[in-house]
mmCIF file of C-alpha atoms in Angstrom:
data_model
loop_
_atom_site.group_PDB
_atom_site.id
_atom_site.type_symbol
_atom_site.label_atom_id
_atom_site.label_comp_id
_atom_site.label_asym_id
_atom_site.label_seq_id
_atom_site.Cartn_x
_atom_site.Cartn_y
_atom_site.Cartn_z
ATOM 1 C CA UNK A 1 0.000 0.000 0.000
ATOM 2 C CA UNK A 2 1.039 3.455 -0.420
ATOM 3 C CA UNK A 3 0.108 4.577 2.443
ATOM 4 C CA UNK A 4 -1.511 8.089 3.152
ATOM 5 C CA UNK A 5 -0.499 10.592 0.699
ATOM 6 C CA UNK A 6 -1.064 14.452 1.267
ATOM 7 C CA UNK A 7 -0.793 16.758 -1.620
ATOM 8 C CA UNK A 8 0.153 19.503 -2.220
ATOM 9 C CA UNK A 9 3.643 18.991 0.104
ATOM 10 C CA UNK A 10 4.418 22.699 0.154
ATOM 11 C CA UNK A 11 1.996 25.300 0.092
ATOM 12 C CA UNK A 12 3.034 29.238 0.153
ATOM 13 C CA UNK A 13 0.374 31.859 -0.268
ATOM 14 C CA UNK A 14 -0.713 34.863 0.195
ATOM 15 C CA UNK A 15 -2.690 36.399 3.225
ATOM 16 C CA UNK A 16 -6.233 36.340 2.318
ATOM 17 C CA UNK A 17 -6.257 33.634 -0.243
ATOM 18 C CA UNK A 18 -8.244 30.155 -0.178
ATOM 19 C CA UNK A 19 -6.043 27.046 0.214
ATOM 20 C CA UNK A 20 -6.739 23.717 0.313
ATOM 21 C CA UNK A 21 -5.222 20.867 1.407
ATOM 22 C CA UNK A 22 -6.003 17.184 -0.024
ATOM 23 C CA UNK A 23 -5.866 13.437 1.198
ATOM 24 C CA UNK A 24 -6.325 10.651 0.285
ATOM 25 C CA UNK A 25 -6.161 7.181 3.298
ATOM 26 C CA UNK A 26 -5.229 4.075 3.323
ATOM 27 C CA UNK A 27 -6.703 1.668 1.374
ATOM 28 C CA UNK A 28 -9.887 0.028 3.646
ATOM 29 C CA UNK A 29 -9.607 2.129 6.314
ATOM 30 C CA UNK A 30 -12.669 3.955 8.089
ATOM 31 C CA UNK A 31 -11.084 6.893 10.121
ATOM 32 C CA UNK A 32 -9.855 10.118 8.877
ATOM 33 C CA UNK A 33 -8.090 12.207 11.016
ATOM 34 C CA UNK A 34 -6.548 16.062 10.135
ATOM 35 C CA UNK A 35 -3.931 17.404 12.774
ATOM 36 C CA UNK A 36 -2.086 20.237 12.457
ATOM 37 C CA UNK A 37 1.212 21.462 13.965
ATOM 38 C CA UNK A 38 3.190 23.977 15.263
ATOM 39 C CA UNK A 39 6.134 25.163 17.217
ATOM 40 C CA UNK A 40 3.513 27.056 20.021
ATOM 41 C CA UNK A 41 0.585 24.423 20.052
ATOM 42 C CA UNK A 42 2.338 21.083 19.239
ATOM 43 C CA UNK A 43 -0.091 18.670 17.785
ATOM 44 C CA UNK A 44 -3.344 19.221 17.492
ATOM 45 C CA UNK A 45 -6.231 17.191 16.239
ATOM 46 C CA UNK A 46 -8.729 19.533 14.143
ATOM 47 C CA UNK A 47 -10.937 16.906 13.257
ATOM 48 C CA UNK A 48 -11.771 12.989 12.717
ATOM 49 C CA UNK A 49 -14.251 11.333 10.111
ATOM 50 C CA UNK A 50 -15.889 7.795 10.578
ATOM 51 C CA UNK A 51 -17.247 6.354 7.414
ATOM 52 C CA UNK A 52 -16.626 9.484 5.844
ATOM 53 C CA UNK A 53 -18.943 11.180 8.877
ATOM 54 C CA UNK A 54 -17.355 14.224 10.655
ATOM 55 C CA UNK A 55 -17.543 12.805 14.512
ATOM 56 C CA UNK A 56 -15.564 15.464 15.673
ATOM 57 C CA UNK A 57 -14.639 18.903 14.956
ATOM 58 C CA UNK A 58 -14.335 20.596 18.306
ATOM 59 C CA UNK A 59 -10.446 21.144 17.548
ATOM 60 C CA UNK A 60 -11.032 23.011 14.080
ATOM 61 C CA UNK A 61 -9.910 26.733 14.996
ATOM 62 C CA UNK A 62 -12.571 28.537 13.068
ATOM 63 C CA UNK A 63 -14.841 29.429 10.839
ATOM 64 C CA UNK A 64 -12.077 29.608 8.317
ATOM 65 C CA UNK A 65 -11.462 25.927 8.352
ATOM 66 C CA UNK A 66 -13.722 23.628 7.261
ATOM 67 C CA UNK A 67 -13.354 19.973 6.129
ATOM 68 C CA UNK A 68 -15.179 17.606 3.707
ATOM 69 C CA UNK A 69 -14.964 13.496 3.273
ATOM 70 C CA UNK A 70 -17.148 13.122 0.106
ATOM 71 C CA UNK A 71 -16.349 9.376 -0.091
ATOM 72 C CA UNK A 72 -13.514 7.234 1.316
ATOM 73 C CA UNK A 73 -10.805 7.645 -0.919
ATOM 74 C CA UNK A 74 -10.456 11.322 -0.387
ATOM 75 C CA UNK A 75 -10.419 13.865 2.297
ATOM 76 C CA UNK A 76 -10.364 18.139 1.728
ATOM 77 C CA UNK A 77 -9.527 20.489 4.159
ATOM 78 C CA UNK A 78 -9.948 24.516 3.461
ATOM 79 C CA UNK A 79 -8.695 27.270 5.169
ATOM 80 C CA UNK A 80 -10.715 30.476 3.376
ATOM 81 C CA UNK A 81 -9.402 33.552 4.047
ATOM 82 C CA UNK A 82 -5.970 32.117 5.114
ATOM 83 C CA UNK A 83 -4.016 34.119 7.594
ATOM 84 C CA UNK A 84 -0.401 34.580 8.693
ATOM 85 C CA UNK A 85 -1.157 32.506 12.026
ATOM 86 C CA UNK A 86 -2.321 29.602 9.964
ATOM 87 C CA UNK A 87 1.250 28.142 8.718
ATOM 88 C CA UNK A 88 2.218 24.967 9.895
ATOM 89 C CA UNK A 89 2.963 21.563 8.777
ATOM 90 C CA UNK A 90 -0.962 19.765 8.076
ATOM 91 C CA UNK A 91 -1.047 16.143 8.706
ATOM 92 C CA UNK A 92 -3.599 13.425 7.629
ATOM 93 C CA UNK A 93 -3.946 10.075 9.027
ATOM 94 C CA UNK A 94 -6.064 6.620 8.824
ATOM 95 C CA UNK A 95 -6.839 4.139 10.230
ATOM 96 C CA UNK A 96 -8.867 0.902 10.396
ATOM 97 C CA UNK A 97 -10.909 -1.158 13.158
ATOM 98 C CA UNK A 98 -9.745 -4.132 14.570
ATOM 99 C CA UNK A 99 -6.798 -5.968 16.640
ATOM 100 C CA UNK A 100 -4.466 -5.700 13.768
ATOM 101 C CA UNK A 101 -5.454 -2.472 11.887
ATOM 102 C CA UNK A 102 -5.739 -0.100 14.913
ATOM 103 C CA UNK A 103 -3.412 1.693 14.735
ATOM 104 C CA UNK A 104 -3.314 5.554 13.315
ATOM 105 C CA UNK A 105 -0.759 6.024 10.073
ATOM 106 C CA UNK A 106 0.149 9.626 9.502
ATOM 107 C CA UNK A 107 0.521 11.165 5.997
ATOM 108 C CA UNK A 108 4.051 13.000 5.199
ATOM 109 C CA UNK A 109 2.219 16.488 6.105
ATOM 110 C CA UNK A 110 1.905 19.572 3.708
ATOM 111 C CA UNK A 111 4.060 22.558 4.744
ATOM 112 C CA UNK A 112 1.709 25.383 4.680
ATOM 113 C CA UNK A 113 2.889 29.191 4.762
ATOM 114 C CA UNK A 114 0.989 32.287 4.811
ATOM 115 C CA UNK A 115 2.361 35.512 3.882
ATOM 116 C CA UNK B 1 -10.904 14.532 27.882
ATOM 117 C CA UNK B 2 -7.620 13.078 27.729
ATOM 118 C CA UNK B 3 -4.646 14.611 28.136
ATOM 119 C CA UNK B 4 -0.642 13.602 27.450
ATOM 120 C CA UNK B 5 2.071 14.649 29.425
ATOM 121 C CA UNK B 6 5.622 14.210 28.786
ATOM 122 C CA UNK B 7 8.046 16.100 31.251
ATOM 123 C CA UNK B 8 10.764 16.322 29.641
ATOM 124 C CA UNK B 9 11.021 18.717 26.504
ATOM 125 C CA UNK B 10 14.795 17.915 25.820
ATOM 126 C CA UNK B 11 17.290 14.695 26.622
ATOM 127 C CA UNK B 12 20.682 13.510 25.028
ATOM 128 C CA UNK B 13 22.407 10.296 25.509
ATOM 129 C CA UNK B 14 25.446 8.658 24.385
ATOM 130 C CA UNK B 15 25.744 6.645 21.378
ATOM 131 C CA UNK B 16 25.003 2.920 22.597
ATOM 132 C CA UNK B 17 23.605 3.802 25.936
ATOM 133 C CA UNK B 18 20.013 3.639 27.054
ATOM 134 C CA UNK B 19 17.664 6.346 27.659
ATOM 135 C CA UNK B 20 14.137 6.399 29.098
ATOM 136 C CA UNK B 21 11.705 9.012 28.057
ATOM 137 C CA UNK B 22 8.923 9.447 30.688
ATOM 138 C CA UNK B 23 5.076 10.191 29.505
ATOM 139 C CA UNK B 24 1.642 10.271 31.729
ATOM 140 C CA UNK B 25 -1.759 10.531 31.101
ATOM 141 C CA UNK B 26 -4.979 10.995 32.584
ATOM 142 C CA UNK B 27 -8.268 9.605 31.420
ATOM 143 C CA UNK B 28 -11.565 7.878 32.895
ATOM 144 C CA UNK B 29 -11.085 5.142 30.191
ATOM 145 C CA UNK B 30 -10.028 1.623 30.729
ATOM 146 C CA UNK B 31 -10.062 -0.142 27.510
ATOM 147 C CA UNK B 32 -7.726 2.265 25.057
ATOM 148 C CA UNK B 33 -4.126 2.257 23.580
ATOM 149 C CA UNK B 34 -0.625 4.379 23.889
ATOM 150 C CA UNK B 35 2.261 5.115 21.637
ATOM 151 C CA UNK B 36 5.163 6.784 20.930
ATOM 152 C CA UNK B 37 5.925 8.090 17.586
ATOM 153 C CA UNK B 38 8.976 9.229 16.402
ATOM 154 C CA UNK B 39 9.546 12.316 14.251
ATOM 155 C CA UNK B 40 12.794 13.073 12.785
ATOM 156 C CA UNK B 41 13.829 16.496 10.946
ATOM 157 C CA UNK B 42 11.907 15.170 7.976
ATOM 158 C CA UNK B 43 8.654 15.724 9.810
ATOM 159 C CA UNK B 44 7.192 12.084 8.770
ATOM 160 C CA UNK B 45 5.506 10.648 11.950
ATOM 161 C CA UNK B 46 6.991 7.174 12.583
ATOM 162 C CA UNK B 47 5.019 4.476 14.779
ATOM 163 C CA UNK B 48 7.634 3.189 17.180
ATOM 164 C CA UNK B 49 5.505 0.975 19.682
ATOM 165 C CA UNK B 50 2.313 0.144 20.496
ATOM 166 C CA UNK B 51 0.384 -0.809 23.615
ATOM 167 C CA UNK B 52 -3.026 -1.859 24.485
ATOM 168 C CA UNK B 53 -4.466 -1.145 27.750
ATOM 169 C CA UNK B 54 -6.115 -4.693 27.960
ATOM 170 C CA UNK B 55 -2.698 -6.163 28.125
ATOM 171 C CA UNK B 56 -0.227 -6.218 31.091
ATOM 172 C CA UNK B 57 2.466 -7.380 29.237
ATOM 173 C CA UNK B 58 4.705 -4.776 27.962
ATOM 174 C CA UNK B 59 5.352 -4.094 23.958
ATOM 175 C CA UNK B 60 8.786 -4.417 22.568
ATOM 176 C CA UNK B 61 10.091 -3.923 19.338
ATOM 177 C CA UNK B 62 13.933 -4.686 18.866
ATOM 178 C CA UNK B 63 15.334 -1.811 20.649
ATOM 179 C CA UNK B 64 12.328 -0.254 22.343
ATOM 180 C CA UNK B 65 10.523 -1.187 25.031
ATOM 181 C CA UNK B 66 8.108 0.821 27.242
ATOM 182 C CA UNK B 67 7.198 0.199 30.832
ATOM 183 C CA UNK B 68 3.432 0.440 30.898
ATOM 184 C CA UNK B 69 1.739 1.010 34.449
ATOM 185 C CA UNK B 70 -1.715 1.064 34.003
ATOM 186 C CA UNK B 71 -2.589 2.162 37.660
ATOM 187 C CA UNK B 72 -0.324 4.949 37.819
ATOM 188 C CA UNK B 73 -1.168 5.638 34.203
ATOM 189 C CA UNK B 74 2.330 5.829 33.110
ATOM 190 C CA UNK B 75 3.807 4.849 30.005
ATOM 191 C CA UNK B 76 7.536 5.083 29.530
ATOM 192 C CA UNK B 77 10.075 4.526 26.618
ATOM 193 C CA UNK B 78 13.498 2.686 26.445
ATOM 194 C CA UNK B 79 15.585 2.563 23.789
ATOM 195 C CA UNK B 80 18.786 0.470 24.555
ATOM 196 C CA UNK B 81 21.540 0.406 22.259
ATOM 197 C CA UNK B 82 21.052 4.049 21.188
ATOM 198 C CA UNK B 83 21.776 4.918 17.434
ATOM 199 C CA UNK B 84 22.391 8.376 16.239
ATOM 200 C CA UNK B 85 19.291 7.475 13.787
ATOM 201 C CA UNK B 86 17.541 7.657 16.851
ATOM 202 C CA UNK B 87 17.858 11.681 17.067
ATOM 203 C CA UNK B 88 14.347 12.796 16.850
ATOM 204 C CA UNK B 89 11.522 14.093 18.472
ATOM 205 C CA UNK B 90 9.316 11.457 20.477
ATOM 206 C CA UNK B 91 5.512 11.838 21.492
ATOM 207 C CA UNK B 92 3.714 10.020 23.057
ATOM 208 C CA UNK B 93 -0.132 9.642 22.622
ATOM 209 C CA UNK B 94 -3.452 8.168 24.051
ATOM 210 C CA UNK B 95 -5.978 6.838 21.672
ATOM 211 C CA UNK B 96 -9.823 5.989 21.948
ATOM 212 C CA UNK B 97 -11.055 7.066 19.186
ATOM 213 C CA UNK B 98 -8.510 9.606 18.287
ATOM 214 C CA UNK B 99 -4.703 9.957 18.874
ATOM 215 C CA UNK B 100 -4.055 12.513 21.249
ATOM 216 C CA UNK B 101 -0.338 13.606 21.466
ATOM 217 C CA UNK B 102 1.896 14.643 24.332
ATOM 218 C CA UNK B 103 3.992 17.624 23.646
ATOM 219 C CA UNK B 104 7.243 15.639 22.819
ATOM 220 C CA UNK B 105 10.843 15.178 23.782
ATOM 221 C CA UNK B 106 13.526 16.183 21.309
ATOM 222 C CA UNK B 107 16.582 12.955 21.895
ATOM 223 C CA UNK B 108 19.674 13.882 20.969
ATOM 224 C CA UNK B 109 21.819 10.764 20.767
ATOM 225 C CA UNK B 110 25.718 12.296 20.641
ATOM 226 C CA UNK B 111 28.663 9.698 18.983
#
């Protein structure tokens, strides 16, 4: 498997601007997860999906962010207007249910900075 | 909620020694798991070990081991044998539904 892939891997933009950030899980698994993470606040979990359902999005910042599963191959998450404070390294991850899938598998992150 | 805590923001240890990184938690669950990742200067988030709460047995893999007290709701990492490969920052995290992270120890591991 090729595990989670993030794209884009380096993101630089403009104050103001709409980005978005895209992922796609591993093959068969049912959780989504989008963490984000900086020097100040460490890791942070922004939100999780079940069967593409959002089941939590308590740690999503603002009204800025927002996140969409439309089906289980692929995960979107959209920071519109972007600010300065938003740069820092986005991760996804997946994972399965079971003994022997659960554990959570991280993405290589996209490097996001906001001018 | 659950929350992480790992005392110790920095450590450095010899090449071939062992060092233990310390981590607590605190939650009202009893059926969950712990791990400690590993992230090197490349960012990528590395699984390193694995625990379930179910089990008193503690995980090993090669080099790593953790001491897992479930009462005191501990959950400390060895690595024996230290490699300068090793340098990296280490979390550990609680999981229920969701992996929670602690805020990390950078190991330096000096030839």
């Amino acid at each position: 498997d090729a595990g989670v892939i993030q794209s884009p891997r380096h993101e630089v933009t403009e104050m103001g601007q709409e980005v978005t950030l895209r992922c796609k899980p591993i093959s068969g698994h049912d959780y989504l997860f989008w963490y984000r993470q900086t020097m100040m606040r460490g890791l942070e979990l922004l939100i999780y999906f079940n069967n593409n359902v959002p089941i939590d999005d308590s740690g999503m910042p603002e009204d800025r962010f927002s996140a969409k599963m439309p089906n289980a191959s692929f995960s979107t998450l959209k920071i519109q207007p972007s600010e300065p404070r938003d740069s820092a390294v986005y991760f996804c991850a997946s994972r399965g249910t079971g003994v022997s899938t659960d554990t959570q598998y991280f993405g290589p992150g996209t490097r996001l900075t906001v001018l | 909620a659950q929350t992480v805590t790992q005392s110790q923001p920095e450590m450095s240890v010899q090449e071939a020694e062992t060092v233990t990184l310390s981590c607590t938690y605190d939650t009202s669950e009893n059926n969950y798991y712990l791990f400690w990742y590993k992230q090197p200067p490349s960012r990528q988030m590395i699984l390193v070990i694995r625990q379930e709460a179910y089990k008193q047995q503690n995980a090993t893999e090669n080099r790593f081991s953790v001491n897992f007290q479930k009462a005191a709701k501990s959950f400390s990492l060895k690595i024996s044998d230290s490699q300068l490969g090793d340098t990296a920052m280490y979390f550990c995290a609680f999981m229920k539904r969701a992996v929670r992270f602690g805020a990390g120890t950078r190991l330096t591991v000096k030839p």
